[in-house]
Short mmCIF file of C-alpha atoms in Angstrom, two decimals:
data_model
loop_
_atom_site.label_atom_id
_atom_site.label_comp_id
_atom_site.label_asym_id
_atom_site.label_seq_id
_atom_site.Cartn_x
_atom_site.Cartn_y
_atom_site.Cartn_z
CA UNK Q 5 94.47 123.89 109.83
CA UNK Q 6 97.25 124.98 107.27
CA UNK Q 7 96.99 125.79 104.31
CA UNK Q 8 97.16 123.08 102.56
CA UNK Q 9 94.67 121.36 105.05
CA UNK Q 10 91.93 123.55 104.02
CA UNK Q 11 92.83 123.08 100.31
CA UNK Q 12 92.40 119.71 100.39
CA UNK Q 13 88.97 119.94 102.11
CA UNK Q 14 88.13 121.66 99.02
CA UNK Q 15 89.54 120.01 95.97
CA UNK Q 16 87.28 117.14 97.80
CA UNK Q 17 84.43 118.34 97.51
CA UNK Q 18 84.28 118.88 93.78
CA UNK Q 19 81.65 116.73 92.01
CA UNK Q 20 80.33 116.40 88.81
CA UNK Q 21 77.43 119.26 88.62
CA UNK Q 22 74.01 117.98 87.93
CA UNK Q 23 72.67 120.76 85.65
CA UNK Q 24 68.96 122.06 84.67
CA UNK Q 25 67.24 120.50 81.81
CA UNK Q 26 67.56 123.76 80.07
CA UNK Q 27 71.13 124.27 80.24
CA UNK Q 28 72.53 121.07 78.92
CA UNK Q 29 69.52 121.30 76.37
CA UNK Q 30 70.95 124.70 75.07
CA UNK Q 31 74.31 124.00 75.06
CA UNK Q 32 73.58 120.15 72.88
CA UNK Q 33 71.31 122.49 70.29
CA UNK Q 34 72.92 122.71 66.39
CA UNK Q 35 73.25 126.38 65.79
CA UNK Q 36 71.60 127.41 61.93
CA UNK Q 37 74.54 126.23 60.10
CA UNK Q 38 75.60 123.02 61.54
CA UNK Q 39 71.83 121.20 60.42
CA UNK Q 40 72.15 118.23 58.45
CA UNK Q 41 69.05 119.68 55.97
CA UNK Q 42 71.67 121.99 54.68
CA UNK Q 43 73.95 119.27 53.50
CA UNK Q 44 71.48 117.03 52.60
CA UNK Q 45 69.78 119.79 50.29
CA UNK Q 46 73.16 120.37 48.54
CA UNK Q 47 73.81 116.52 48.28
CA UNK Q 48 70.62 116.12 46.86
CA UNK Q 49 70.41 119.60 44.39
CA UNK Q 50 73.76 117.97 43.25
CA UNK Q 51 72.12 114.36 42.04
CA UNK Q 52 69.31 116.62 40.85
CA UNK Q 53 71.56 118.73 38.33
CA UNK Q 54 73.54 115.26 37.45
CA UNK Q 55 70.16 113.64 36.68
CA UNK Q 56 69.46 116.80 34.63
CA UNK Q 57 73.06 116.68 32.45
CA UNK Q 58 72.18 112.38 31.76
CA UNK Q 59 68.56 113.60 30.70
CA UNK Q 60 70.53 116.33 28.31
CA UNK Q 61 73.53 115.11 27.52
CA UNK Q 62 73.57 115.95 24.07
CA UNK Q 63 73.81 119.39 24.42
CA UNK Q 64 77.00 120.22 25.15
CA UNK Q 65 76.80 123.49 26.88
CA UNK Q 66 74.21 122.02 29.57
CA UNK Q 67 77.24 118.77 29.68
CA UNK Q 68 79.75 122.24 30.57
CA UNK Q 69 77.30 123.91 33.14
CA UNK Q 70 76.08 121.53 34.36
CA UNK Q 71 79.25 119.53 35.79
CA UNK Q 72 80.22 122.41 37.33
CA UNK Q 73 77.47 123.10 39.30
CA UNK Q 74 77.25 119.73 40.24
CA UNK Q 75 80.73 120.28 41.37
CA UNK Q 76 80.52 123.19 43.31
CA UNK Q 77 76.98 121.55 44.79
CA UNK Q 78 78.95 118.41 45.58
CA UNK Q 79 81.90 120.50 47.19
CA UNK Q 80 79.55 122.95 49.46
CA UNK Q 81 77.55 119.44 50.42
CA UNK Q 82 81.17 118.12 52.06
CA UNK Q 83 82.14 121.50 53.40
CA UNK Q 84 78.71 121.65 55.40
CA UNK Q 85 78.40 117.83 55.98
CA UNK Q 86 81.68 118.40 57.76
CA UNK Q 87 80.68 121.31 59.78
CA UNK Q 88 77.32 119.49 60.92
CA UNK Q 89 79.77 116.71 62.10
CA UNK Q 90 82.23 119.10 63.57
CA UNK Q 91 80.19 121.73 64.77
CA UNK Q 92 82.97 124.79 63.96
CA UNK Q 93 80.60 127.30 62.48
CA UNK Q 94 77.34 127.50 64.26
CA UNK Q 95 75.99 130.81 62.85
CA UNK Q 96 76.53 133.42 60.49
CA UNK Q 97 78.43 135.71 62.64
CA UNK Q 98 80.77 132.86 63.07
CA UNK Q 99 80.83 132.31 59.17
CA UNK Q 100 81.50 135.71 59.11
CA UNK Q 101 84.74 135.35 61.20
CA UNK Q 102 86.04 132.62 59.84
CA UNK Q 103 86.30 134.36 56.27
CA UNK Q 104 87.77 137.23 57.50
CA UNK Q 105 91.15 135.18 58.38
CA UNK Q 106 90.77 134.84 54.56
CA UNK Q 107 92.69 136.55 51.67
CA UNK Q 108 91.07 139.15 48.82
CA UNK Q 109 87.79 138.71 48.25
CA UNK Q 110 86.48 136.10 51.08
CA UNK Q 111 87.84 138.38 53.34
CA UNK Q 112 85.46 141.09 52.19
CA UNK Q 113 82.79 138.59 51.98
CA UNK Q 114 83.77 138.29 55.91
CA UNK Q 115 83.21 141.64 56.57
CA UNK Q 116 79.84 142.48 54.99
CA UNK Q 117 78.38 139.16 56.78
CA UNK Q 118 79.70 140.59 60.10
CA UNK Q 119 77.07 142.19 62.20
CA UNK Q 120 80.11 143.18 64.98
CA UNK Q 121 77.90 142.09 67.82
CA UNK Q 122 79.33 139.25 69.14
CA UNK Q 123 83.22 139.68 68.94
CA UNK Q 124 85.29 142.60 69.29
CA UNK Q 125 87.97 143.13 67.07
CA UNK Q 126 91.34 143.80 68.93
CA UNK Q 127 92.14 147.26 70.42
CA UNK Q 128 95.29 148.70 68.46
CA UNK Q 129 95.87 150.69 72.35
CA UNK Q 130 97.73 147.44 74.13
CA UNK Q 131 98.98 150.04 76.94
CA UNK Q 132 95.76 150.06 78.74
CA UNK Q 133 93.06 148.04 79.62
CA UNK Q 134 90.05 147.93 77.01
CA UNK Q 135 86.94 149.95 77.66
CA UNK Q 136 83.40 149.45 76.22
CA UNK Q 137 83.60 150.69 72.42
CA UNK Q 138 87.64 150.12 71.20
CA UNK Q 139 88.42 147.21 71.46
CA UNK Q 140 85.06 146.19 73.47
CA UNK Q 141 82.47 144.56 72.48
CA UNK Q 142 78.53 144.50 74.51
CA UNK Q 143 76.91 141.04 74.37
CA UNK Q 144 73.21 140.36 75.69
CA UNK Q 145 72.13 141.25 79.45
CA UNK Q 146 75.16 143.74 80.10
CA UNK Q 147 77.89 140.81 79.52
CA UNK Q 148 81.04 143.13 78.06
CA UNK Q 149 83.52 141.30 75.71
CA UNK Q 150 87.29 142.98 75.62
CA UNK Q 151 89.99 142.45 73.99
CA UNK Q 152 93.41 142.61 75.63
CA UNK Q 153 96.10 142.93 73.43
CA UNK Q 154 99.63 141.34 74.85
CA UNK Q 155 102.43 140.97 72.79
CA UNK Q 156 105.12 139.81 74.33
CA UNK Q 157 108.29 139.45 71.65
CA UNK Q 158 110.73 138.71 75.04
CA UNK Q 159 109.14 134.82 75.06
CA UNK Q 160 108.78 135.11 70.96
CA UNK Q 161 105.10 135.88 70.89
CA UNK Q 162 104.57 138.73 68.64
CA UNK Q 163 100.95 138.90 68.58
CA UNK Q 164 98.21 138.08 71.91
CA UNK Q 165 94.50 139.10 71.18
CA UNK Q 166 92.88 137.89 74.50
CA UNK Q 167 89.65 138.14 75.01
CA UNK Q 168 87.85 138.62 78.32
CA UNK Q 169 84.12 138.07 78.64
CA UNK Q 170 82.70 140.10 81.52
CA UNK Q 171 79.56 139.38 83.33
CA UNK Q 172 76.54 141.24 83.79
CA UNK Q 173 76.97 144.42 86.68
CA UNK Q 174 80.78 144.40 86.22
CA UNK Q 175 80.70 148.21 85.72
CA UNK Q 176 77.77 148.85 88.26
CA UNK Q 177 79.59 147.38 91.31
CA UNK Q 178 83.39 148.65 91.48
CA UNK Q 179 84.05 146.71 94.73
CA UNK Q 180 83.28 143.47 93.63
CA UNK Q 181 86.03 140.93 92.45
CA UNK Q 182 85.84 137.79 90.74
CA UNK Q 183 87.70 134.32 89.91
CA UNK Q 184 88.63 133.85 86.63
CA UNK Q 185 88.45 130.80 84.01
CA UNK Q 186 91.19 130.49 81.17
CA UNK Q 187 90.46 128.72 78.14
CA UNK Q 188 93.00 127.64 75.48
CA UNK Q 189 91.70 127.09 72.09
CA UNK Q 190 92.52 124.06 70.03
CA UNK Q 191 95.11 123.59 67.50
CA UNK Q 192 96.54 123.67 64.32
CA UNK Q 193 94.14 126.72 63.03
CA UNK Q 194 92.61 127.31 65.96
CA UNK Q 195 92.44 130.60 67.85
CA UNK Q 196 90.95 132.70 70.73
CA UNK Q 197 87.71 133.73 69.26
CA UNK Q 198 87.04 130.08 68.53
CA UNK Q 199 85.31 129.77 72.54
CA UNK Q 200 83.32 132.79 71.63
CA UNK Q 201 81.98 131.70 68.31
CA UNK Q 202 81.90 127.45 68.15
CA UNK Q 203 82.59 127.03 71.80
CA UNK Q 204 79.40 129.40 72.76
CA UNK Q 205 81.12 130.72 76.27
CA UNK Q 206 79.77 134.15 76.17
CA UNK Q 207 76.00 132.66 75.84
CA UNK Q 208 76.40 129.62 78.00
CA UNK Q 209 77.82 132.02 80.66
CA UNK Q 210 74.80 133.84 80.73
CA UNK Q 211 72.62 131.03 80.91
CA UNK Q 212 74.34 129.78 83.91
CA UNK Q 213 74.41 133.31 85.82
CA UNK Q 214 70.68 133.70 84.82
CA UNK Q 215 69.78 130.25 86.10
CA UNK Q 216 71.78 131.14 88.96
CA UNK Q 217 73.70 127.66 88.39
CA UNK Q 218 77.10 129.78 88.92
CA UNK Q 219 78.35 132.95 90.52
CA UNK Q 220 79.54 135.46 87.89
CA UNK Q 221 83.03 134.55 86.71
CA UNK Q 222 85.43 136.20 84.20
CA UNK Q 223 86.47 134.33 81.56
CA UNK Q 224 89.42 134.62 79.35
CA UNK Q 225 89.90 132.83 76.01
CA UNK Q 226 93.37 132.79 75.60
CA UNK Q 227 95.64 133.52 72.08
CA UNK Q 228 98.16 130.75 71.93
CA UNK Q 229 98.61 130.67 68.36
CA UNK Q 230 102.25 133.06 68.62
CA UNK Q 231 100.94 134.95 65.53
CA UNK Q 232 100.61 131.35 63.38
CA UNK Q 233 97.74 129.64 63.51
CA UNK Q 234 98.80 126.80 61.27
CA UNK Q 235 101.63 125.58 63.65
CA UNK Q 236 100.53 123.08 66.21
CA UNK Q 237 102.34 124.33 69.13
CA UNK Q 238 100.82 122.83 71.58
CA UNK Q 239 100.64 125.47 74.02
CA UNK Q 240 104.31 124.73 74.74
CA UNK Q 241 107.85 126.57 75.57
CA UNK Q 242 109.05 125.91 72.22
CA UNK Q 243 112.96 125.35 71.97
CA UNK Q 244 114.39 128.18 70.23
CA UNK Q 245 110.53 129.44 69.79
CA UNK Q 246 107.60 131.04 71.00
CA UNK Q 247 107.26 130.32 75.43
CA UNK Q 248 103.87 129.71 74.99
CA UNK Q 249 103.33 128.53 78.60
CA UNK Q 250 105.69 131.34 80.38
CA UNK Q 251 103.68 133.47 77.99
CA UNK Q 252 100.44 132.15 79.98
CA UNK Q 253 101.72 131.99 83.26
CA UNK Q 254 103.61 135.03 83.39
CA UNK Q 255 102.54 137.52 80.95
CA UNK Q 256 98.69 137.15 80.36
CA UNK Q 257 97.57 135.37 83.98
CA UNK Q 258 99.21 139.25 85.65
CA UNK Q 259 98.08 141.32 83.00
CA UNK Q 260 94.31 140.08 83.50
CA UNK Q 261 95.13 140.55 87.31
CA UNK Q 262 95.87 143.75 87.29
CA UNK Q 263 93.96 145.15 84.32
CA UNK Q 264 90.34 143.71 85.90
CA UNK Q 265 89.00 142.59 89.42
CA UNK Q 266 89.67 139.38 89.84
CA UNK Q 267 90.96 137.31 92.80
CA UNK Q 268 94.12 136.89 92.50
CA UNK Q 269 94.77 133.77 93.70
CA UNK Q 270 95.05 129.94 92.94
CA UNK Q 271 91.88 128.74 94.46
CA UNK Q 272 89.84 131.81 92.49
CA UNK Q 273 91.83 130.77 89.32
CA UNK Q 274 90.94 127.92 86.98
CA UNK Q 275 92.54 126.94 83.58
CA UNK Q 276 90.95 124.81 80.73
CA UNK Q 277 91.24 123.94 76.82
CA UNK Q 278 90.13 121.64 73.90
CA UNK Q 279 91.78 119.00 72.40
CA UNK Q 280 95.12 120.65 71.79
CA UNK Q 281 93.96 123.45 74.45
CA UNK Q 282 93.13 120.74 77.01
CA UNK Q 283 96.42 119.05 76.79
CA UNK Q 284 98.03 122.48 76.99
CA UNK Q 285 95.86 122.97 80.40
CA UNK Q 286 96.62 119.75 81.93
CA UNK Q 287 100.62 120.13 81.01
CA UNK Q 288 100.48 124.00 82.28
CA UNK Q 289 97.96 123.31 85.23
CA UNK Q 290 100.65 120.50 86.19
CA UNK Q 291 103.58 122.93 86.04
CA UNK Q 292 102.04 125.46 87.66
CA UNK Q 293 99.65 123.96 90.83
CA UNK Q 294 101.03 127.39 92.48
CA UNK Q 295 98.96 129.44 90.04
CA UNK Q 296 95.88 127.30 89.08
CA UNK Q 297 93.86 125.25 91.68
CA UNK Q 298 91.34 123.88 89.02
CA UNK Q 299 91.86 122.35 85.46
CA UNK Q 300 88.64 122.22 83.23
CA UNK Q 301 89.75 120.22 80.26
CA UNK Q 302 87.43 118.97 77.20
CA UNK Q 303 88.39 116.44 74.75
CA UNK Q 304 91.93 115.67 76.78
CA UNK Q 305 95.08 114.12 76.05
CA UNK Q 306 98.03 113.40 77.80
CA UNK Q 307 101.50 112.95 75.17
CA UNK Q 308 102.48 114.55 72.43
CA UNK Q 309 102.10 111.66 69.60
CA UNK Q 310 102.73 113.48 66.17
CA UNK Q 311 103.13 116.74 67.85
CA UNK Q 312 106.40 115.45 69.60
CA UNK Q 313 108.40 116.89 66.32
CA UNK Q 314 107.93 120.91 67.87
CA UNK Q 315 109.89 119.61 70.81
CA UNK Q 316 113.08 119.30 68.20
CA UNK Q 317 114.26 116.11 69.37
CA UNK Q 318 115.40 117.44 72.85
CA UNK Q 319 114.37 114.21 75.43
CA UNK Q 320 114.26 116.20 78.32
CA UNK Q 321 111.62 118.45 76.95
CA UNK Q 322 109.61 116.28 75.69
CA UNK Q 323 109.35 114.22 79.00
CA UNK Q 324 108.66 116.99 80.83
CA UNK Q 325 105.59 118.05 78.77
CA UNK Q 326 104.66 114.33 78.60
CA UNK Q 327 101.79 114.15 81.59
CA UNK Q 328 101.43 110.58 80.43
CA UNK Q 329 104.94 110.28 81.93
CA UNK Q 330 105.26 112.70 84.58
CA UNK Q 331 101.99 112.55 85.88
CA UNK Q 332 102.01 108.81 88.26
CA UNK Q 333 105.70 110.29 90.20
CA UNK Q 334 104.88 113.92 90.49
CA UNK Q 335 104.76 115.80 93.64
CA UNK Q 336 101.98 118.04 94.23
CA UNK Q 337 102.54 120.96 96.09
CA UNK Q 338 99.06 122.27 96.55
CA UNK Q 339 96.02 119.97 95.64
CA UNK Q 340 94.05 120.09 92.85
CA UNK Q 341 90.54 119.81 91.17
CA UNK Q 342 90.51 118.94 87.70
CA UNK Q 343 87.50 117.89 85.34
CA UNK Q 344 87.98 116.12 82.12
CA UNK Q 345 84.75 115.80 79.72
CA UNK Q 346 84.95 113.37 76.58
CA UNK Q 347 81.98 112.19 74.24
CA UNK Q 348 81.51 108.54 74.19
CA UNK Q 349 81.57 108.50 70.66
CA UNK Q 350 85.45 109.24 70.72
CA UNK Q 351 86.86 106.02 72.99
CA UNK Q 352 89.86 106.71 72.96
CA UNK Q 353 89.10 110.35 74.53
CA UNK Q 354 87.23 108.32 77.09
CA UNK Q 355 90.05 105.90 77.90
CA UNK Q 356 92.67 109.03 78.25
CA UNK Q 357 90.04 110.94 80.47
CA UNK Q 358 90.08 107.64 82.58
CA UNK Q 359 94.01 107.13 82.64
CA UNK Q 360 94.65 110.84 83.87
CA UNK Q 361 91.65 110.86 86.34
CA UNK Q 362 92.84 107.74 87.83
CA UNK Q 363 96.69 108.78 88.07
CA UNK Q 364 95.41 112.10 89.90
CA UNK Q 365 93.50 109.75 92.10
CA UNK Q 366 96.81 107.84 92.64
CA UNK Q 367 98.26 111.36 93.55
CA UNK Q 368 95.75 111.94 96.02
CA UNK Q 369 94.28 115.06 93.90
CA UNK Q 370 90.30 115.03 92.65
CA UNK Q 371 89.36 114.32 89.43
CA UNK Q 372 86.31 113.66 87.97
CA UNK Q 373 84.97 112.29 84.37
CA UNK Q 374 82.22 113.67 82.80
CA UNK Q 375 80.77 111.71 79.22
CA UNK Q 376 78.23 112.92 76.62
CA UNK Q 377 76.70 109.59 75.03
CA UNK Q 378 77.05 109.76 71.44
CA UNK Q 379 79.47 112.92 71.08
CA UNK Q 380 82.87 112.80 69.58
CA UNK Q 381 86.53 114.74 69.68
CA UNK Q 382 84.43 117.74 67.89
CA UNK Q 383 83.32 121.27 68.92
CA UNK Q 384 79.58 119.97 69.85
CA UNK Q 385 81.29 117.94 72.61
CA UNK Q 386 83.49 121.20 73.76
CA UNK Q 387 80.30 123.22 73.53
CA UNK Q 388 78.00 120.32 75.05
CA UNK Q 389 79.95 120.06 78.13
CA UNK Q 390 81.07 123.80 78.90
CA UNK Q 391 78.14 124.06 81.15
CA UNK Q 392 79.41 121.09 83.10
CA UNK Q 393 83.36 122.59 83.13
CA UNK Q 394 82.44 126.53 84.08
CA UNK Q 395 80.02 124.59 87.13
CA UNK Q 396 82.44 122.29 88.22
CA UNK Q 397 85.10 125.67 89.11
CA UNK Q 398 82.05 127.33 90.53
CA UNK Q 399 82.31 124.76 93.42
CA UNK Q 400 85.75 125.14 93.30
CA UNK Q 401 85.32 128.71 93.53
CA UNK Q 402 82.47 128.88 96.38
CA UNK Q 403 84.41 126.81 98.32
CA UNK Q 404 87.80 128.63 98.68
CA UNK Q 405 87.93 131.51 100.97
CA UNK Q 406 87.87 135.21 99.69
CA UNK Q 407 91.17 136.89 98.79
CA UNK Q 408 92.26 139.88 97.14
#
């Protein structure tokens, strides 16, 4: 059988995973900050303090105060209403975090809430491969979080804090490789330590491995942003900017190759994303079948829409980073496997999922849909269905012979 031959026989027998109870449970769970009791108690300490300034109203300093605490009550009461809905800032540490990209004073406020215990800050030392303590950070059960620092100013990325979750017995067993998963974070404002704090990969990893759902896997959240958050740029090769997906393919994909034990190869090697990061998997996974055999992709899309503008107007780029396009006359060199995992709550997610599943199936490739009833185009659904993504490359994974 060639090569191809045997790599169909296993991009067909990828399935969507049936998980234990206790897994899916874990990964639908709000974290401390995303309850609905917080917003609710604002909401209603903010009616409270306006019932209060009616009942006084002729005092005119209580009138002062009192607005503006029902202000800044009815302001944090939004904030957090949107975060239960979103599901961006499960827990402290993330708060934490996501102050510290602030200026002045929140950023300090960043720093005292920061235990350090979950995510590493970057290694200044971007010669050499991160070890436990710069640049490292140690998670629960052994798991070892680094933090590979690749700028690469040749494709116009100035900046690349990578981080690379490591399971359990890494250190203990130097002959063992492993395959890797890349995930893309979403965009604008997005970045890598977004999987480690809303997306919950370092925990639902260990779940998995400790269920023994999975083999242990390396998994790399990927910086994309190009040193600016803000811009939506789509994980692309921008014209007359940042190569975002040369800066993938070619820079971080060999760096995490030869900095760690992986398997180097396409059938050991899976790439995934949300929202903006899942479109930026599906358009790299599609350019590059030679490097990735599996696509894990949450909350997908397939064309650019208001995005379209970072293309500059040039047609040909845009149509070929248009999968919506592409995708029902391309030529596949290699089969793939490719999971895309939606919340029925966002139908239009669901509808895309079902376009591009059904033009792989017109390419011959497997594809499979996986729903959440009742979740939307938010970081629950990411988080929810993780479990199901990092299981469906395991079979991928199990499936393809060993390599080196």
């Amino acid at each position: 059988m060639d090569g191809y031959g045997l790599a169909s026989v296993i991009h067909r027998a990828a399935t969507d995973p049936v998980l234990p109870g206790n897994i899916t449970a874990r990964a639908r769970d709000l974290g401390p900050l995303e309850s609905p009791l917080i917003w609710l108690g604002l909401a209603s300490a903010a009616v409270a303090v306006l019932a209060l300034v009616v009942a006084l109203w002729y005092r005119r300093r209580v009138r002062r105060w009192g607005f503006a605490t029902f202000g800044v009550l009815l302001l944090l009461a939004a904030v957090t209403a949107v975060n239960s809905y979103v599901g961006y800032v499960r827990t402290p540490d993330d708060l934490a975090r996501l102050l510290q990209r602030g200026p002045g004073v929140v950023n300090v406020a960043g720093h005292l809430l920061d235990d350090g215990k979950e995510a590493p800050e970057p290694s200044s030392d971007s010669a050499s491969a991160p070890r436990a303590g710069k640049g490292a950070g140690t998670a629960a059960a052994g798991q070892r979080i680094d933090v590979v620092d690749l700028p690469d100013p040749a494709h116009g990325v100035p900046s690349g804090s990578n981080y690379v979750i490591l399971p359990p017995g890494y250190d203990a067993d130097p002959a063992r490789r492993y395959p890797v998963v890349y995930l893309i974070h979403g965009y604008p404002f997005g970045g890598p330590r977004d999987w480690l704090t809303s997306g919950d990969a370092p925990g639902t990893l260990l779940a998995l491995q400790q269920s023994n759902v999975i083999a242990p896997m390396i998994v790399v959240s990927v910086d994309l942003t190009a040193g600016n958050p803000s811009t939506d740029w789509e994980c692309l090769d921008v014209p007359g900017g940042p190569q975002l997906e040369t800066y993938l393919a070619k820079t971080v994909v060999p760096a995490v190759d030869h900095r760690y034990r992986t398997f180097a190869d396409r059938t050991h090697r899976a790439l995934g994303g949300m929202s903006g990061g899942g479109f930026g998997a599906l358009n790299i996974g599609l350019h590059h079948v030679d490097e990735f055999a599996t696509l894990v992709i949450a909350l997908p899309y397939d064309d650019l829409n208001d995005s379209v503008g970072i293309l500059g107007g040039n047609q040909a780029a845009i149509a070929a980073n248009t999968p919506r396009r592409y995708l029902p006359t391309m030529k596949f060199s290699a089969p793939i496997s490719v999971m895309l995992a939606v919340g029925t709550g966002a139908p239009t997610d669901v509808t895309t999922a079902r376009r591009i599943a059904g033009a792989l199936h017109a390419r011959g490739q497997n594809a499979v849909v996986h729903a959440e009833r009742g979740f939307n185009h938010t970081w629950h659904t990411a988080r929810a269905t993780l479990p199901y993504l990092l299981a469906f490359a395991d079979q991928t994974f199990r499936e393809s012979p060993a390599a080196s």
